[in-house]
Short mmCIF file of C-alpha atoms and ligand atoms in Angstrom, two decimals:
data_model
loop_
_atom_site.label_atom_id
_atom_site.label_comp_id
_atom_site.label_asym_id
_atom_site.label_seq_id
_atom_site.Cartn_x
_atom_site.Cartn_y
_atom_site.Cartn_z
CA MET A 1 152.32 110.44 85.99
CA SER A 2 152.82 106.71 84.85
CA ARG A 3 152.55 104.63 88.21
CA ARG A 4 150.81 106.57 89.64
CA ALA A 5 147.30 106.72 87.68
CA ASP A 6 144.86 105.05 88.72
CA ARG A 7 144.22 102.06 86.26
CA CYS A 8 142.58 98.50 86.28
CA LEU A 9 140.76 101.55 84.81
CA SER A 10 143.96 101.75 83.23
CA PRO A 11 146.49 99.02 82.57
CA LYS A 12 149.62 101.25 80.92
CA PRO A 13 152.28 100.43 79.14
CA ARG A 14 155.80 101.09 81.26
CA GLY A 15 158.88 102.91 80.09
CA GLU A 16 157.72 106.60 80.34
CA CYS A 17 158.54 108.38 82.23
CA PRO A 18 157.03 109.29 85.10
CA GLY A 19 157.34 112.89 85.32
CA ALA A 20 156.13 113.34 81.53
CA SER A 21 152.82 115.17 82.14
CA SER A 22 153.24 118.75 82.87
CA CYS A 23 149.78 119.48 84.63
CA GLY A 24 148.69 121.73 82.88
CA HIS A 25 147.20 123.50 86.36
CA SER A 26 147.90 128.13 87.03
CA PRO A 27 150.96 128.34 90.31
CA ASP A 28 147.47 129.65 92.00
CA VAL A 29 146.18 125.98 92.35
CA HIS A 30 148.79 125.63 93.36
CA GLU A 31 149.68 127.64 95.65
CA GLU A 32 145.79 126.69 97.29
CA THR A 33 146.46 123.53 97.86
CA ALA A 34 149.64 123.50 98.81
CA MET A 35 148.18 124.13 102.69
CA HIS A 36 147.73 120.25 103.20
CA ASP A 37 149.27 117.04 102.61
CA HIS A 38 147.29 114.78 103.00
CA ARG A 39 149.73 111.91 104.56
CA LYS A 40 149.98 114.62 107.33
CA LEU A 41 146.71 115.43 107.98
CA GLY A 42 145.83 111.94 107.76
CA ARG A 43 148.03 111.97 110.45
CA GLU A 44 147.25 113.79 112.87
CA LEU A 45 143.10 114.24 111.95
CA ASN A 46 143.31 110.06 113.15
CA LEU A 47 141.55 108.86 109.40
CA PHE A 48 144.71 106.31 108.22
CA ASP A 49 148.29 105.19 109.25
CA THR A 50 151.03 102.24 108.22
CA ASP A 51 152.84 99.99 110.64
CA PRO A 52 157.11 99.09 109.36
CA LEU A 53 155.22 95.52 110.42
CA ILE A 54 152.08 95.33 108.30
CA GLY A 55 154.77 97.00 105.32
CA ALA A 56 154.82 100.10 102.97
CA GLY A 57 152.01 100.99 101.17
CA LEU A 58 149.41 98.55 103.18
CA PRO A 59 147.87 101.45 105.13
CA TYR A 60 145.36 100.66 107.57
CA TRP A 61 142.67 103.07 109.18
CA LEU A 62 140.98 104.35 111.49
CA PRO A 63 137.87 104.80 112.78
CA ASP A 64 137.23 108.31 111.26
CA GLY A 65 139.25 107.08 108.15
CA ALA A 66 137.20 104.55 107.83
CA ALA A 67 133.78 106.81 108.62
CA VAL A 68 134.70 108.89 106.00
CA ARG A 69 135.50 105.85 103.27
CA HIS A 70 132.80 104.21 103.85
CA ALA A 71 130.84 107.41 103.11
CA LEU A 72 132.36 107.55 100.00
CA GLU A 73 131.98 103.78 99.18
CA GLU A 74 127.88 104.31 99.91
CA TYR A 75 127.19 106.93 98.17
CA ILE A 76 128.49 105.40 94.89
CA ARG A 77 126.82 101.87 95.36
CA THR A 78 123.74 104.15 95.91
CA ALA A 79 124.61 106.00 92.82
CA GLU A 80 125.35 103.10 90.61
CA ARG A 81 122.56 100.96 91.89
CA ARG A 82 120.69 104.22 91.08
CA ALA A 83 122.07 104.10 87.18
CA GLY A 84 121.38 100.31 86.64
CA TYR A 85 124.04 99.01 87.88
CA ARG A 86 123.93 95.20 89.76
CA HIS A 87 126.77 94.76 92.19
CA VAL A 88 129.42 91.55 92.27
CA TYR A 89 132.03 90.42 94.24
CA SER A 90 134.52 88.59 92.59
CA PRO A 91 137.73 87.51 94.11
CA VAL A 92 141.12 89.11 94.36
CA LEU A 93 143.62 86.03 93.14
CA GLY A 94 143.25 84.57 89.42
CA LYS A 95 144.87 81.58 87.55
CA ARG A 96 148.44 83.64 85.36
CA GLU A 97 146.74 82.29 81.70
CA LEU A 98 143.96 85.03 83.42
CA TYR A 99 145.74 87.66 82.66
CA GLU A 100 147.68 85.99 79.77
CA ILE A 101 144.59 86.37 77.78
CA SER A 102 143.66 89.22 79.07
CA GLY A 103 146.78 90.89 77.67
CA HIS A 104 147.98 92.15 80.94
CA TRP A 105 151.26 89.80 81.81
CA SER A 106 152.59 91.00 77.79
CA HIS A 107 151.85 94.48 78.86
CA TYR A 108 151.13 94.87 82.54
CA SER A 109 153.56 92.39 84.75
CA ASP A 110 155.97 94.41 86.10
CA ASP A 111 152.60 96.38 87.83
CA MET A 112 152.14 93.12 88.98
CA PHE A 113 152.87 91.28 91.68
CA PRO A 114 155.12 87.97 91.41
CA PRO A 115 153.33 84.94 90.97
CA MET A 116 153.01 82.46 93.48
CA ASP A 117 153.31 78.92 92.99
CA LEU A 118 150.97 76.35 94.15
CA GLY A 119 151.76 72.62 92.93
CA ALA A 120 151.13 72.83 89.37
CA GLU A 121 149.18 75.99 88.95
CA GLN A 122 150.68 80.15 89.48
CA ILE A 123 148.39 82.43 90.51
CA VAL A 124 148.75 85.64 90.75
CA LEU A 125 146.71 89.34 93.23
CA ARG A 126 145.34 90.55 90.17
CA PRO A 127 146.59 93.90 88.09
CA SER A 128 142.95 94.75 87.66
CA LEU A 129 138.80 93.59 88.49
CA CYS A 130 138.68 93.07 83.85
CA PRO A 131 139.75 89.91 82.76
CA HIS A 132 137.16 88.58 86.31
CA HIS A 133 134.02 90.86 85.04
CA ALA A 134 134.33 89.73 81.37
CA LEU A 135 134.17 86.40 83.22
CA ILE A 136 130.95 86.80 85.30
CA TYR A 137 129.49 88.12 81.73
CA ARG A 138 130.04 84.51 80.23
CA SER A 139 129.26 82.90 82.36
CA ARG A 140 126.08 83.32 81.70
CA SER A 141 123.99 83.53 77.44
CA HIS A 142 122.95 87.23 77.05
CA SER A 143 120.46 88.65 75.20
CA TYR A 144 120.33 91.85 73.29
CA ARG A 145 117.79 92.69 75.39
CA GLU A 146 119.42 92.74 78.99
CA LEU A 147 122.40 95.42 76.98
CA PRO A 148 124.06 98.01 78.02
CA LEU A 149 124.53 94.80 81.16
CA ARG A 150 126.68 97.41 84.10
CA MET A 151 128.59 95.40 86.47
CA ALA A 152 130.14 97.17 89.28
CA GLU A 153 131.86 96.14 91.68
CA LEU A 154 134.48 97.87 94.51
CA GLY A 155 137.27 95.71 95.02
CA GLY A 156 140.23 94.88 95.59
CA MET A 157 143.34 95.09 93.36
CA TYR A 158 147.56 95.40 93.59
CA ARG A 159 149.73 97.07 92.68
CA SER A 160 153.85 95.92 92.65
CA GLU A 161 155.31 99.65 93.27
CA LEU A 162 158.54 100.30 94.77
CA SER A 163 159.45 100.63 98.12
CA GLY A 164 160.71 103.83 97.57
CA VAL A 165 158.37 105.44 96.44
CA LEU A 166 154.84 104.68 98.68
CA GLY A 167 153.82 106.77 100.44
CA GLY A 168 150.44 108.52 102.04
CA LEU A 169 146.99 106.87 100.43
CA THR A 170 148.60 108.04 97.20
CA ARG A 171 150.06 105.20 96.42
CA VAL A 172 149.46 101.55 97.63
CA ARG A 173 150.34 98.38 96.87
CA ALA A 174 147.28 96.95 97.63
CA ILE A 175 143.21 99.18 96.43
CA GLN A 176 140.35 99.65 96.77
CA LEU A 177 138.20 99.93 93.26
CA ASN A 178 135.23 101.73 92.02
CA ASP A 179 135.19 99.43 89.07
CA ALA A 180 132.81 99.39 86.87
CA HIS A 181 132.08 97.70 83.01
CA ILE A 182 129.31 97.69 81.27
CA PHE A 183 128.73 95.21 77.84
CA CYS A 184 126.97 96.47 75.36
CA THR A 185 126.33 97.05 71.64
CA LEU A 186 128.44 99.52 69.89
CA ASP A 187 124.85 101.65 69.52
CA GLN A 188 124.63 101.63 72.82
CA VAL A 189 128.61 103.07 74.39
CA SER A 190 128.74 106.99 73.72
CA ASP A 191 125.40 106.96 75.97
CA GLU A 192 126.92 105.23 77.83
CA VAL A 193 130.25 106.88 77.96
CA ARG A 194 127.59 110.09 78.33
CA ALA A 195 125.78 108.84 80.54
CA ALA A 196 129.57 108.12 83.15
CA LEU A 197 130.64 111.37 82.48
CA GLU A 198 127.06 112.80 84.30
CA MET A 199 128.32 109.90 86.65
CA ILE A 200 131.13 111.62 87.63
CA ARG A 201 130.04 115.52 87.48
CA ARG A 202 127.60 115.09 89.50
CA ALA A 203 129.87 112.36 91.95
CA TYR A 204 132.30 115.78 92.76
CA GLU A 205 129.45 118.29 93.08
CA ALA A 206 128.57 116.12 96.28
CA LEU A 207 132.18 115.54 97.32
CA GLY A 208 133.31 119.32 96.95
CA ILE A 209 136.02 118.42 94.18
CA THR A 210 137.16 121.62 92.23
CA SER A 211 140.37 121.07 91.00
CA ALA A 212 139.53 118.24 88.22
CA ARG A 213 140.25 118.46 83.87
CA TYR A 214 140.42 116.48 81.30
CA ARG A 215 141.94 114.25 79.07
CA LEU A 216 141.40 112.31 76.02
CA SER A 217 144.03 109.99 76.36
CA LEU A 218 145.26 108.29 73.91
CA PRO A 219 148.10 105.30 72.85
CA GLY A 220 151.65 106.55 71.36
CA PRO A 221 154.55 105.90 69.14
CA GLY A 222 156.52 102.54 69.33
CA GLY A 223 154.89 99.03 70.08
CA LYS A 224 153.76 98.90 73.75
CA TYR A 225 149.79 99.18 72.52
CA VAL A 226 147.68 96.06 71.08
CA ALA A 227 147.75 95.91 67.40
CA ALA A 228 144.46 97.14 65.96
CA PRO A 229 144.59 100.67 63.84
CA GLU A 230 141.28 99.46 63.00
CA MET A 231 139.86 99.25 66.39
CA TRP A 232 141.60 102.33 68.22
CA ARG A 233 139.98 105.19 65.53
CA ARG A 234 136.70 103.57 66.37
CA SER A 235 137.21 103.71 69.98
CA THR A 236 138.46 107.26 69.50
CA ALA A 237 135.81 108.92 67.60
CA LEU A 238 133.62 107.76 70.10
CA LEU A 239 135.61 109.46 72.88
CA THR A 240 136.27 111.78 71.41
CA ASP A 241 132.41 111.70 69.80
CA VAL A 242 130.85 112.79 73.92
CA LEU A 243 133.38 114.70 74.62
CA ASP A 244 133.12 117.40 71.95
CA ARG A 245 129.46 117.52 71.94
CA SER A 246 129.47 117.35 76.09
CA GLY A 247 130.82 121.14 75.83
CA LEU A 248 133.98 119.95 77.98
CA PRO A 249 136.81 121.28 77.55
CA TYR A 250 139.39 118.18 77.72
CA GLU A 251 143.44 117.65 76.51
CA ALA A 252 144.24 114.84 73.38
CA ALA A 253 147.15 113.93 75.32
CA GLU A 254 149.45 110.73 73.13
CA GLY A 255 151.09 108.45 75.15
CA GLU A 256 148.47 108.07 77.99
CA ALA A 257 145.46 105.10 76.80
CA ALA A 258 145.18 101.83 78.12
CA PHE A 259 147.29 98.85 76.69
CA TYR A 260 143.69 98.17 74.72
CA GLY A 261 142.27 101.07 74.46
CA PRO A 262 141.91 105.37 74.79
CA LYS A 263 140.20 106.83 77.37
CA ILE A 264 139.03 109.40 78.95
CA ASP A 265 140.52 110.09 82.38
CA ILE A 266 139.46 113.06 84.90
CA GLN A 267 142.24 114.10 86.24
CA VAL A 268 142.97 116.38 90.05
CA THR A 269 145.99 117.67 91.35
CA ASP A 270 148.12 117.46 94.91
CA SER A 271 149.58 119.47 97.71
CA ALA A 272 152.85 119.14 95.49
CA GLY A 273 151.28 120.23 92.36
CA ARG A 274 151.64 116.46 90.49
CA GLU A 275 148.55 115.62 88.74
CA SER A 276 147.12 111.73 89.49
CA THR A 277 143.55 110.06 87.09
CA LEU A 278 140.90 109.60 89.61
CA SER A 279 137.62 108.94 88.16
CA THR A 280 138.17 107.25 83.70
CA VAL A 281 135.62 106.16 81.21
CA GLN A 282 137.36 103.91 78.62
CA VAL A 283 136.09 101.99 75.46
CA ASP A 284 137.26 98.11 74.90
CA PHE A 285 137.07 96.13 71.92
CA HIS A 286 140.42 93.98 72.81
CA GLN A 287 138.85 92.31 76.10
CA PRO A 288 135.32 91.00 74.01
CA GLU A 289 137.59 89.99 71.79
CA GLN A 290 140.25 87.71 74.19
CA PHE A 291 137.29 85.99 76.05
CA ASP A 292 135.62 85.62 73.44
CA LEU A 293 132.01 87.35 74.37
CA HIS A 294 129.10 87.70 72.48
CA TYR A 295 125.65 88.31 73.00
CA ILE A 296 122.82 86.68 71.35
CA GLY A 297 121.20 89.69 68.72
CA ALA A 298 117.37 90.10 67.66
CA ASP A 299 118.72 88.32 64.57
CA GLY A 300 119.24 85.14 66.37
CA ALA A 301 123.62 85.26 65.65
CA LYS A 302 126.20 85.88 68.43
CA HIS A 303 127.26 89.67 68.35
CA ARG A 304 130.45 91.16 70.35
CA PRO A 305 130.36 93.08 72.68
CA VAL A 306 132.29 96.49 73.37
CA MET A 307 132.89 96.41 76.90
CA VAL A 308 132.79 100.37 78.87
CA HIS A 309 135.86 100.68 82.01
CA ARG A 310 134.13 103.25 84.01
CA SER A 311 135.43 104.50 87.71
CA ILE A 312 133.33 107.30 88.66
CA ILE A 313 135.72 108.24 91.45
CA GLY A 314 138.83 105.70 90.96
CA SER A 315 140.54 103.84 94.32
CA VAL A 316 138.81 104.81 97.41
CA GLU A 317 142.50 105.79 98.13
CA ARG A 318 143.56 108.13 95.92
CA ALA A 319 139.95 109.93 96.58
CA VAL A 320 140.58 110.58 99.71
CA ALA A 321 143.08 111.17 99.51
CA HIS A 322 142.22 113.84 97.29
CA LEU A 323 138.93 114.85 99.64
CA ILE A 324 141.19 115.91 102.29
CA GLU A 325 143.40 117.66 100.35
CA GLN A 326 140.38 119.68 98.99
CA HIS A 327 138.89 120.44 102.74
CA GLY A 328 141.95 120.54 103.81
CA GLY A 329 139.85 118.47 106.25
CA ALA A 330 136.85 119.63 106.56
CA PHE A 331 135.09 117.32 104.89
CA PRO A 332 131.94 117.74 103.07
CA ALA A 333 129.11 117.33 106.26
CA TRP A 334 127.58 113.82 104.68
CA LEU A 335 131.75 112.86 104.45
CA ALA A 336 132.80 114.55 108.22
CA PRO A 337 133.86 111.69 110.25
CA THR A 338 131.98 113.40 112.93
CA GLN A 339 128.68 115.01 111.82
CA LEU A 340 127.90 116.81 114.59
CA VAL A 341 130.08 117.31 117.89
CA ILE A 342 127.46 118.22 121.37
CA LEU A 343 128.72 120.27 124.20
CA PRO A 344 127.04 121.45 127.40
CA VAL A 345 128.25 124.23 128.56
CA SER A 346 127.95 122.51 132.45
CA GLU A 347 127.93 119.56 134.00
CA ALA A 348 123.53 119.95 134.84
CA GLU A 349 123.55 119.29 130.74
CA LEU A 350 125.00 116.29 130.55
CA PRO A 351 122.97 114.22 130.48
CA ASN A 352 120.24 116.42 128.01
CA ALA A 353 123.66 115.28 125.37
CA GLU A 354 123.87 112.66 125.67
CA VAL A 355 120.53 111.96 125.00
CA LEU A 356 120.96 113.96 122.37
CA ALA A 357 123.91 111.56 120.87
CA ARG A 358 121.93 108.60 121.25
CA ARG A 359 119.20 110.73 119.03
CA CYS A 360 121.45 111.44 116.83
CA ALA A 361 123.11 107.81 116.38
CA ARG A 362 119.12 106.61 115.40
CA LEU A 363 119.37 109.06 112.56
CA GLY A 364 122.39 107.61 111.32
CA LEU A 365 124.29 110.63 112.61
CA ARG A 366 127.68 110.47 113.95
CA ALA A 367 127.29 111.77 116.84
CA GLU A 368 129.92 112.95 120.42
CA VAL A 369 129.37 114.77 123.50
CA SER A 370 132.89 116.58 123.85
CA GLY A 371 132.61 117.31 128.03
CA LEU A 372 133.65 120.08 130.19
CA GLU A 373 136.34 117.59 130.51
CA HIS A 374 138.21 118.42 127.94
CA GLY A 375 138.30 122.15 129.42
CA SER A 376 136.02 124.91 128.83
CA LEU A 377 133.61 125.69 126.62
CA GLY A 378 135.58 128.15 124.07
CA ALA A 379 138.64 125.19 123.68
CA ARG A 380 135.26 122.84 122.70
CA ILE A 381 134.49 124.78 120.35
CA ARG A 382 138.67 125.11 119.07
CA GLU A 383 139.28 122.04 119.43
CA ALA A 384 135.67 120.89 116.62
CA ARG A 385 136.32 123.67 114.55
CA LEU A 386 136.77 120.40 111.93
CA VAL A 387 133.07 119.07 112.61
CA PRO A 388 130.14 120.78 110.30
CA TYR A 389 128.06 121.73 113.94
CA GLN A 390 127.72 121.97 116.88
CA ALA A 391 125.40 122.18 119.47
CA VAL A 392 125.81 124.00 122.58
CA ILE A 393 122.63 123.02 125.11
CA GLY A 394 123.02 125.22 128.11
CA ALA A 395 120.91 125.63 130.88
CA LYS A 396 118.11 127.53 128.66
CA GLU A 397 118.64 125.06 125.90
CA ALA A 398 117.94 121.50 128.18
CA ALA A 399 115.29 123.17 130.27
CA ALA A 400 113.12 123.33 126.17
CA ASP A 401 114.84 121.10 124.31
CA HIS A 402 116.07 123.07 122.66
CA VAL A 403 120.01 123.48 120.72
CA ALA A 404 122.19 126.40 119.37
CA LEU A 405 124.06 125.35 116.84
CA ARG A 406 126.86 126.72 115.75
CA LEU A 407 128.02 126.09 111.90
CA ARG A 408 131.80 125.13 110.92
CA ASP A 409 132.16 129.20 108.74
CA GLY A 410 131.46 130.64 111.91
CA ARG A 411 127.96 131.77 111.69
CA ARG A 412 125.86 131.00 114.24
CA LEU A 413 121.89 130.23 114.82
CA ASP A 414 119.09 130.63 116.84
CA PRO A 415 117.92 128.50 119.60
CA GLN A 416 116.09 126.40 117.84
CA PRO A 417 113.56 122.87 118.85
CA ILE A 418 116.63 119.76 118.82
CA GLY A 419 114.18 118.07 116.84
CA ASP A 420 113.93 120.79 113.99
CA ALA A 421 117.87 120.92 114.40
CA LEU A 422 117.95 117.80 113.19
CA THR A 423 115.70 117.16 110.49
CA ARG A 424 116.82 120.53 108.73
CA ILE A 425 120.36 118.83 109.07
CA GLY A 426 119.21 114.85 108.53
CA ALA A 427 118.08 116.00 105.01
CA LEU A 428 121.80 118.52 104.03
CA VAL A 429 123.21 114.37 104.92
CA ASP A 430 120.63 112.73 102.73
CA ALA A 431 121.21 114.98 99.68
CA HIS A 432 124.99 114.51 100.26
CA SER A 433 124.76 118.33 99.78
CA THR A 434 128.01 120.65 100.82
CA ASP A 435 125.99 123.42 102.34
CA LEU A 436 126.00 123.25 105.68
CA TRP A 437 122.48 124.94 106.29
CA ASP A 438 120.02 126.08 103.69
CA GLY A 439 118.12 129.48 105.40
CA ALA A 440 118.93 131.78 107.26
CA ALA A 441 121.40 132.21 109.93
CA CYS A 442 123.16 134.83 112.11
CA PRO A 443 125.88 135.64 111.26
ZN1 ZN B 501 138.44 97.91 83.44
#
């Protein structure tokens, strides 16, 4: 699994068999998901595509895919702001020296693009965001009162995957990572790890992700990891303690740690039954040491902070790939590219349909009118089968400013005032609910 896991957060030593870890899921899980291959469905649904002139492993996002991605990114940014994170932007390039200090150059350079010579300097596309965030922290002095300092970024990173293994959104060369680094005292680590796990749990609930398992990723034999036995012992004890207290079932796996520390990985399985890491939480004593980070303690002296690396959804690419496969394109309403399709029964209701579409747009809902040029009402309903809400407007509804809603799951609601329908849909979308309706509906 090593090359497929999202690893800014978890740069990993090389030399392991990519198929080394077995996923541990029952065959049933694979049968359930085997119907949906995100590469096929993503193209059919006009979510993303690739062009040989742009290159393998460099997908572009079509408007519907971009709408899903934008909703996902907004969810993450809002959740992070509410949890006390502050966002930064940092460049996707850095000098080779930066990665020599962080340890990436000696432990991870095979996964990095070759450096670019620029005069006397060598510039590289970054393989992770951690070193930039460590430098942003170091650029200002910090008091113990500022800790835990939570720094987040949805930022780009790059991996020199070989073209033979690239495909869809899961094996890509350019990655947009939902990343964050928490600089804190040793006493604060457990609470921060626990809070990150809770953010992940809530995100999975909103995203409807069910096929996940927890893994405590530990170092394996050999010299591929930073050599500091006491550091490994302490960080492993911290993560184990949080997992044990959480009551979450987990398995320990040797040889899956980042080169600088152990991690809790949340594993998901794709349509072919292959497992990969979606979310991760890591404890790192190594990079604060390498970058000589410190804060001023209550005693007025300098102390070393600990870095907690965490990602709620991993890379945006892998998260969307997983969501496509998990839902077969029938996304929760808050993520759906089109949330409401408006179906005038005849040409006479077309003006009403267009008014409703504009009203939805003003409310921030993604709505489309599917007119008679798309066929009979039945054909249009079938075509919109993945859209959460289908709003039918016939002569009666138009006269009363009503709408007859059909839900994606087959439920039909009695005609109701348009304002009421939009209020309830808006509330479910704002709550990031996976429910299509919160009240009684005719079967
Ligand atoms: Zn990191």
